[in-house]
Coordinates of C-alpha atoms (C1' of nucleotides) and ligand atoms in Angstrom, one line a residue:
Chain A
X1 CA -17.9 -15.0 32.2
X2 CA -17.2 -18.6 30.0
X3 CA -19.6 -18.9 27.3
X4 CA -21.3 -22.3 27.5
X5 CA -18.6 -25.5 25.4
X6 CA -21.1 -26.3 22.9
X7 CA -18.7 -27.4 20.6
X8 CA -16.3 -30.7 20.4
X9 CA -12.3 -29.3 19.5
X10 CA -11.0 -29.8 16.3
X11 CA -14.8 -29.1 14.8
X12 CA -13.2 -26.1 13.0
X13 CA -10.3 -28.1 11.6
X14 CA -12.7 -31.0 10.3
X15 CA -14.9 -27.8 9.2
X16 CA -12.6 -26.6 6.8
X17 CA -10.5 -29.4 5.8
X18 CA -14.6 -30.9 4.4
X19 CA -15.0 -27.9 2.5
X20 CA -11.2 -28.2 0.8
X21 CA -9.3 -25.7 2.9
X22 CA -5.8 -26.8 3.0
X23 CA -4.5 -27.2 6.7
X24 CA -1.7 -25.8 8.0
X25 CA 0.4 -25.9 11.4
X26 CA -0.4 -22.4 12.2
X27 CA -4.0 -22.8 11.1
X28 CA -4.6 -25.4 13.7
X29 CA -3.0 -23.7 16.3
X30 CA -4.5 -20.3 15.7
X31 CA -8.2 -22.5 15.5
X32 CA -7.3 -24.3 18.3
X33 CA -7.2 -21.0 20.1
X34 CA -10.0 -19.6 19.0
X35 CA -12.2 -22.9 19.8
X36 CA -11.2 -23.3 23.3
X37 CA -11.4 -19.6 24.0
X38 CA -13.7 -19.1 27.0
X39 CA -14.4 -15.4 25.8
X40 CA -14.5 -12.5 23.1
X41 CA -11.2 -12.6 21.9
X42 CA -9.3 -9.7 19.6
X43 CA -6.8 -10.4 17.0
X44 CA -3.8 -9.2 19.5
X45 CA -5.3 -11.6 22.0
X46 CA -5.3 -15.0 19.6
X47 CA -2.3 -13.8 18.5
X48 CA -0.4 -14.2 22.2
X49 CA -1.9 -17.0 22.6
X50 CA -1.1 -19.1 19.4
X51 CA 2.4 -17.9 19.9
X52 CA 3.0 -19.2 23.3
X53 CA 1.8 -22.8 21.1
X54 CA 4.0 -21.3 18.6
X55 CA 6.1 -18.8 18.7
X56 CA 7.0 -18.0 15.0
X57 CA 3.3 -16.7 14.0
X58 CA 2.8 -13.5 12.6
X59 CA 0.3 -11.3 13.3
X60 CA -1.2 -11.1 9.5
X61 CA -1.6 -15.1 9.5
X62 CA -3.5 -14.6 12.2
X63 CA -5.6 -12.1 10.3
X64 CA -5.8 -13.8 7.1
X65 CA -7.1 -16.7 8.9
X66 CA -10.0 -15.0 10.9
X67 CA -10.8 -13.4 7.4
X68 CA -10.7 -17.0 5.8
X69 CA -13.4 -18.2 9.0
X70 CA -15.3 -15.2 8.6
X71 CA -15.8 -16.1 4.6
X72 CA -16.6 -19.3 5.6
X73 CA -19.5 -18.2 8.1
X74 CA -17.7 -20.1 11.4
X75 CA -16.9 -17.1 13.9
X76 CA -19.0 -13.9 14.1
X77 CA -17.1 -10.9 14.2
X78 CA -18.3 -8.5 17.3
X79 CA -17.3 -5.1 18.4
X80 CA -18.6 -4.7 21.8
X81 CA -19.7 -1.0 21.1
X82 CA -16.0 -0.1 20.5
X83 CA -15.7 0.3 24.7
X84 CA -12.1 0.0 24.5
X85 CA -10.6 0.9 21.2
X86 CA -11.3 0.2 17.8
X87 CA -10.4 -3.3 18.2
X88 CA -12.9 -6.2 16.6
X89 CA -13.3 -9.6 18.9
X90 CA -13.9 -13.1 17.4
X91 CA -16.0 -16.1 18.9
X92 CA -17.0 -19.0 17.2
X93 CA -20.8 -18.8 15.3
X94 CA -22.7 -20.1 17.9
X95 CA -25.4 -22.8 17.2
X96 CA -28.6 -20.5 18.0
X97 CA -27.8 -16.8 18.0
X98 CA -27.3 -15.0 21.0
X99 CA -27.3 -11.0 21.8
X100 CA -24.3 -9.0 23.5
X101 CA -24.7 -6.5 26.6
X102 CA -22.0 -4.5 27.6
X103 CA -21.6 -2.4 30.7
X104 CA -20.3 0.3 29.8
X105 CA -19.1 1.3 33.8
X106 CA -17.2 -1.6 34.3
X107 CA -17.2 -3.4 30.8
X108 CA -18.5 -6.7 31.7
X109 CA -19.8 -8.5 28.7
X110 CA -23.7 -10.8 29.3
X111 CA -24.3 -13.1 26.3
X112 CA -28.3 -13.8 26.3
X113 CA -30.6 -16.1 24.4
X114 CA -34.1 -15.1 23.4
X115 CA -37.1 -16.8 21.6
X116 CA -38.4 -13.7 21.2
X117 CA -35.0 -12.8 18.8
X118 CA -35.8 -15.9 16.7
X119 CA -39.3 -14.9 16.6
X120 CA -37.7 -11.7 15.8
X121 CA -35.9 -12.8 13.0
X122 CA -39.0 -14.9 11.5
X123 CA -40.9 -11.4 11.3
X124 CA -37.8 -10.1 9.6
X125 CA -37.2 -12.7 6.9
X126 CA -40.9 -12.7 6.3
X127 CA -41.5 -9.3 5.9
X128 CA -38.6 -8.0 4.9
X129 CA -38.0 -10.6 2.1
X130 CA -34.4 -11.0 3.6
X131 CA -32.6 -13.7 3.9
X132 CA -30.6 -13.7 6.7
X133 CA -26.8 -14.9 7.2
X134 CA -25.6 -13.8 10.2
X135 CA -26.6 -11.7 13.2
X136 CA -25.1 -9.1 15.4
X137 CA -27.0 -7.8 18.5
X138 CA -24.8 -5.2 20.8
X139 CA -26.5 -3.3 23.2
X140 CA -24.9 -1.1 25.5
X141 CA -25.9 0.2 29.2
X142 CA -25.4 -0.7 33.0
X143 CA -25.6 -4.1 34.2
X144 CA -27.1 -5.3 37.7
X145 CA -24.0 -4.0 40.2
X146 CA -23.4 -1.2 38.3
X147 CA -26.8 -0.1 38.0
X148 CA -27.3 2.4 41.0
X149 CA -24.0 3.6 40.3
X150 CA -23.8 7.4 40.1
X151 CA -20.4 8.0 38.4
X152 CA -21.4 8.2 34.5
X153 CA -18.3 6.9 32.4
X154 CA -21.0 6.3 29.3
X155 CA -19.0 7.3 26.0
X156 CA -21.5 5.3 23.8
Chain B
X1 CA -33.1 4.5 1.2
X2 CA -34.4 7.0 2.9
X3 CA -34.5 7.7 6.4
X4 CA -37.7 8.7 8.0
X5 CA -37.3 12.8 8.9
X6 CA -38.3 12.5 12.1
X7 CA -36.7 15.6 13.8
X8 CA -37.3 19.2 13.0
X9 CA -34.0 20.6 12.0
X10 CA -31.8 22.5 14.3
X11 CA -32.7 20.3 16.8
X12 CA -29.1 18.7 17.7
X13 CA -27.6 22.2 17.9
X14 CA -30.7 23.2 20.4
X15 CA -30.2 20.2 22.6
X16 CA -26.0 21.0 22.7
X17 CA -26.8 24.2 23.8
X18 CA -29.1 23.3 26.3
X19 CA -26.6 21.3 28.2
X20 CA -24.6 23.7 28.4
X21 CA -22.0 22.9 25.3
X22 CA -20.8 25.8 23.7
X23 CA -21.7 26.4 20.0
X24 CA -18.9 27.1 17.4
X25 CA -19.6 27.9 13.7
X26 CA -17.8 24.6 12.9
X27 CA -20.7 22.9 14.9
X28 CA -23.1 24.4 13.6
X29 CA -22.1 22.9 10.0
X30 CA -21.5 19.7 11.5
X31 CA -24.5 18.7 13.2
X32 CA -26.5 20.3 10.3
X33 CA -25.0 17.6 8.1
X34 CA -25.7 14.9 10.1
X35 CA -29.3 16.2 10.7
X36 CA -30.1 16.2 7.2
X37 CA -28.7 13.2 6.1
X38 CA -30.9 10.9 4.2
X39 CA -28.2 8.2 5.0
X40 CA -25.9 6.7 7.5
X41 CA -22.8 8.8 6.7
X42 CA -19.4 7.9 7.8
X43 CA -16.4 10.3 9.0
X44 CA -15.2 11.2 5.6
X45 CA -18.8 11.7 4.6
X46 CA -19.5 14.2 6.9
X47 CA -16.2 15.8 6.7
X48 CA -16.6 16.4 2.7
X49 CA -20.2 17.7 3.2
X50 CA -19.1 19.9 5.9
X51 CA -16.2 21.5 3.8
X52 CA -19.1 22.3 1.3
X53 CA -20.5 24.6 3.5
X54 CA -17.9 25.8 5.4
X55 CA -13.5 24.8 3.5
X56 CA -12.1 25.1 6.7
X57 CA -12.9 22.5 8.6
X58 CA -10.7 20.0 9.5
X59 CA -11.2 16.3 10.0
X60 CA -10.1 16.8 13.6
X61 CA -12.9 18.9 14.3
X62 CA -15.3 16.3 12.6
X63 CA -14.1 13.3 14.9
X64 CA -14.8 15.6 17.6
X65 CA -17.8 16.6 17.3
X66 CA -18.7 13.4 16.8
X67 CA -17.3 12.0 19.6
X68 CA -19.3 14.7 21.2
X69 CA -22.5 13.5 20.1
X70 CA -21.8 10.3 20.6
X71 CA -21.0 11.3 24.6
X72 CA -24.4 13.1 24.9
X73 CA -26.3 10.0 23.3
X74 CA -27.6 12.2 20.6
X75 CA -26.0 9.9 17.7
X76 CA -26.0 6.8 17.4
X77 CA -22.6 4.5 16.0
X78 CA -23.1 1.8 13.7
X79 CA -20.5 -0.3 11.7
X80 CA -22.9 -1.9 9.1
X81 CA -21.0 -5.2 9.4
X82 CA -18.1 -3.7 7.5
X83 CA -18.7 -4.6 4.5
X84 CA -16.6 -2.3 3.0
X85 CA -13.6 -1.4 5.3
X86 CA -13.3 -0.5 8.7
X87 CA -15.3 3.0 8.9
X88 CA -18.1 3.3 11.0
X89 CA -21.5 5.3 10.1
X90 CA -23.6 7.9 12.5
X91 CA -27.2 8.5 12.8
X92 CA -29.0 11.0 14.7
X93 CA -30.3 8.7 18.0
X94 CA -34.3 7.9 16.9
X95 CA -36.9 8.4 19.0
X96 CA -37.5 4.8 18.7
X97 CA -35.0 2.0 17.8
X98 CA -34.9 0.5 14.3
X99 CA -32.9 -2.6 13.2
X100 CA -30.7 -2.7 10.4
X101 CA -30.2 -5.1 7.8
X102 CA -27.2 -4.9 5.0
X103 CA -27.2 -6.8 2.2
X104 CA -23.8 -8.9 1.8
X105 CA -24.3 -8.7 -2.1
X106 CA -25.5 -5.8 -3.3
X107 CA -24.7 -3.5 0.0
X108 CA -28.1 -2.2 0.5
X109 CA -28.8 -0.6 4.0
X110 CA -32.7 -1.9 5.1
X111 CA -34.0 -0.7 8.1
X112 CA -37.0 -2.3 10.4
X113 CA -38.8 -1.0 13.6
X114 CA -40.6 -3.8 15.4
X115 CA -42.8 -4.5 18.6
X116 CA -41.2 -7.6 18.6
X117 CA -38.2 -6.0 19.4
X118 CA -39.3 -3.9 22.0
X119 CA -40.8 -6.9 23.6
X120 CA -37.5 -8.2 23.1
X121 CA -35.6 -5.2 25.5
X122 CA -38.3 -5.4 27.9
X123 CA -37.5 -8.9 28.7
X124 CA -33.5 -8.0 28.7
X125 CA -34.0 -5.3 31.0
X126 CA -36.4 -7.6 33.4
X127 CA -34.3 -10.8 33.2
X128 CA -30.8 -9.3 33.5
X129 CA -31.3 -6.4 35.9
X130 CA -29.8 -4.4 33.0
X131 CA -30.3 -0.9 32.2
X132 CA -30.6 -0.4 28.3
X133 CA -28.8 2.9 27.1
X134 CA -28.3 1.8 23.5
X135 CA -29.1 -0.6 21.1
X136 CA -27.2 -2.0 17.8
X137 CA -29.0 -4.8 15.8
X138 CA -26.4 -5.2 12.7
X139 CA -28.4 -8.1 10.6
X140 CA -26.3 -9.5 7.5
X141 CA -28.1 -11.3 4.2
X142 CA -29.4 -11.3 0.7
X143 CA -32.0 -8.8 0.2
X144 CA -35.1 -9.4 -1.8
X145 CA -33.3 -8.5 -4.9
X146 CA -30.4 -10.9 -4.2
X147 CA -32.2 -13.8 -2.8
X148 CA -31.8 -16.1 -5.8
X149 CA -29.1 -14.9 -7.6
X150 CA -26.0 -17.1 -7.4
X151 CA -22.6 -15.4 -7.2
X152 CA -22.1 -15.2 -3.4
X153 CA -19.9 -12.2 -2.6
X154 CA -20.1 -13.5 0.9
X155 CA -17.2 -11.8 3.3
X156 CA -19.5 -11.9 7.0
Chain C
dG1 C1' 8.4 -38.2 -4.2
dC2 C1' 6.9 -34.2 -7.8
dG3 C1' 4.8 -30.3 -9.1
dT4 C1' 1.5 -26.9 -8.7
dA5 C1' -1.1 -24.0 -6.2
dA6 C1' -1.8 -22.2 -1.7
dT7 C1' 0.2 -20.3 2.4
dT8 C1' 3.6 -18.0 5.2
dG9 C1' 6.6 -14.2 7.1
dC10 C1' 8.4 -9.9 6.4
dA11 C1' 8.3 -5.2 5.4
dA12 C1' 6.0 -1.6 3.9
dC13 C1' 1.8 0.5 3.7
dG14 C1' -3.2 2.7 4.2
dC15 C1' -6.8 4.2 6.7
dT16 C1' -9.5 5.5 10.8
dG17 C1' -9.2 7.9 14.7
dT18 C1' -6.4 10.4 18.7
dT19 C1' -3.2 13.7 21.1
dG20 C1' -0.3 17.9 22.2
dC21 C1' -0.2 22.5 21.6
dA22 C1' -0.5 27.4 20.3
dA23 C1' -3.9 30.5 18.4
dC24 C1' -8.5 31.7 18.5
dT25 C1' -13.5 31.9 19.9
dT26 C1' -17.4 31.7 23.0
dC27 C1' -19.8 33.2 26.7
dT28 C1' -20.2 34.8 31.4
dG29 C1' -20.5 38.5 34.6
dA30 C1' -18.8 42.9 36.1
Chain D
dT1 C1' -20.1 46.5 26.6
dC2 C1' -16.1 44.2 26.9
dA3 C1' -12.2 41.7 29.6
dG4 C1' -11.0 37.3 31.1
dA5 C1' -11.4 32.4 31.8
dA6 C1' -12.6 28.3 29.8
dG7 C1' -13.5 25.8 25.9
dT8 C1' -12.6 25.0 20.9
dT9 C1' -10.0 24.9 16.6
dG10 C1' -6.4 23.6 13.2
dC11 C1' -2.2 21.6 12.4
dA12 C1' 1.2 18.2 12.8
dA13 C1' 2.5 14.2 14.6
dC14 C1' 1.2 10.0 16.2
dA15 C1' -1.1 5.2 17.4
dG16 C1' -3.5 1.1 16.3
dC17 C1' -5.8 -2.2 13.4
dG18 C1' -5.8 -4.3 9.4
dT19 C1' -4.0 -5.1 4.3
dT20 C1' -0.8 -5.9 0.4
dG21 C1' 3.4 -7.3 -2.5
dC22 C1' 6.6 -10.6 -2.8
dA23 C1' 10.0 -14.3 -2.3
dA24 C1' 10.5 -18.4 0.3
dT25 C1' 8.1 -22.4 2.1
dT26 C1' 4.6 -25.9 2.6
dA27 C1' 0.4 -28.9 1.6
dC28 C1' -1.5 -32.3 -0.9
dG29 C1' -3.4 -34.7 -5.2
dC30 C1' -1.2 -37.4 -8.5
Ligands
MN201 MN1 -20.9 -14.1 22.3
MN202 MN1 -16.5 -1.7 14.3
ZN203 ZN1 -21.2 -3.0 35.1
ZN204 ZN1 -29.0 -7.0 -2.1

DNA sequence: GCGTAATTGCAACGCTGTTGCAACTTCTGA
DNA sequence: TCAGAAGTTGCAACAGCGTTGCAATTACGC
């Protein structure tokens, strides 16, 4: 399922590099990867792939630097209701927010856009006094083929 | 903060045992901890509350029963955006879904039932074909008391 | 180019959660 | 009521994700 290019490459690199981060060779590979990254990725995941771009990365630059774009608000930080492990996946923050489904028969992942969440999150700011930074919508259940389905693998 | 008692107690061990599950004194202690918590408790929460009643229990046992619970859709899993660390906190599964809002300064746990949001499934499980088991709506910010103040402990 | 401050890689570690297994407990049904 | 099968417990060892300390290396403003 690719998730919709709404961003030009490099966008990370001139992200960071205006607000006085200092830029590195594995930085811009590891951003590289996660920029052109057609889905959820986990840390072992960008990891593989910034080392086929090159090879001598270690895995806790690759975790300091998600940390460093999490600080900096420019990937959200998703678990996918923990289906598979306790691993966390990464995806750039998206222009307008967008909620997660997850199958949990087959594990396919469905990204959806609402009005009704941003409406959602106007009732919430307003009556709640919050301000809000960052959202994270999972929900968890069987999607369209699997629905139907009688074998119940649900774990969630 | 908290939680609205909505349940009568005993309730979790009644609904094990009517599926059949077999009930251990260990259980027992369990699920009465996490049916008369006033807040989201993690693993080691629930684990030291447990041994209060009952020293013998080990973590094991906890992670189990859990993982039990979680199975039978009778707790819910949340990781509050892990703000601090990588644990992950259990509530007893609501009769109606609530949203959750931390605090990125202060750590405060909000919580928010809203129309809007039911509104909000009802359209998911229309325009996806997808059958809605369980929802997670993890919403990170600056509460009422933080909005304003200006040391941003920001790590989301 | 120089120097300082930030970043990297490596190794060791911490913490959350899981698994294998023998001893024990629950619960059924005779 | 109690014997036996099936399920559960505690312990120890383990697995995986993520972090930390530190010396060597690199970025970048001057
Ligand atoms: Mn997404
Ligand atoms: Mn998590
Ligand atoms: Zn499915
Ligand atoms: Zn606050």
């Amino acid at each position: 399922m690719p998730l919709p290019q709404t961003e030009a490459p490099g966008r990370l690199v001139a992200e960071l590099l205006s607000r006085g981060v200092r830029m590195t060779r594995q930085r811009r590979t590891i951003l590289s990867v996660i920029e052109t990254a057609s889905q959820h990725l986990d840390a072992a995941q960008i990891l593989r792939r910034a080392r086929k771009l090159d090879p001598g990365i270690d895995r806790v630059t690759v975790y300091r630097t998600i940390r460093l774009l999490k600080r900096h608000g420019l990937v959200d930080e998703l678990d996918l209701l923990h289906l598979e492990g306790e691993k966390h996946y990464y995806e750039r923050h998206p222009q307008r927010d967008h909620l997660h489904m997850a199958c949990v028969r087959c594990g396919k992942i469905l990204e959806f856009e609402s009005d009704l969440f941003e409406r959602l999150k106007g009732q919430i700011q307003r009556d709640c006094q919050f301000h809000i930074l960052v959202t994270r919508v999972e929900i968890g259940g069987y999607c369209a083929k699997c629905r139907g389905n009688s074998t119940d693998l649900r774990s969630v």
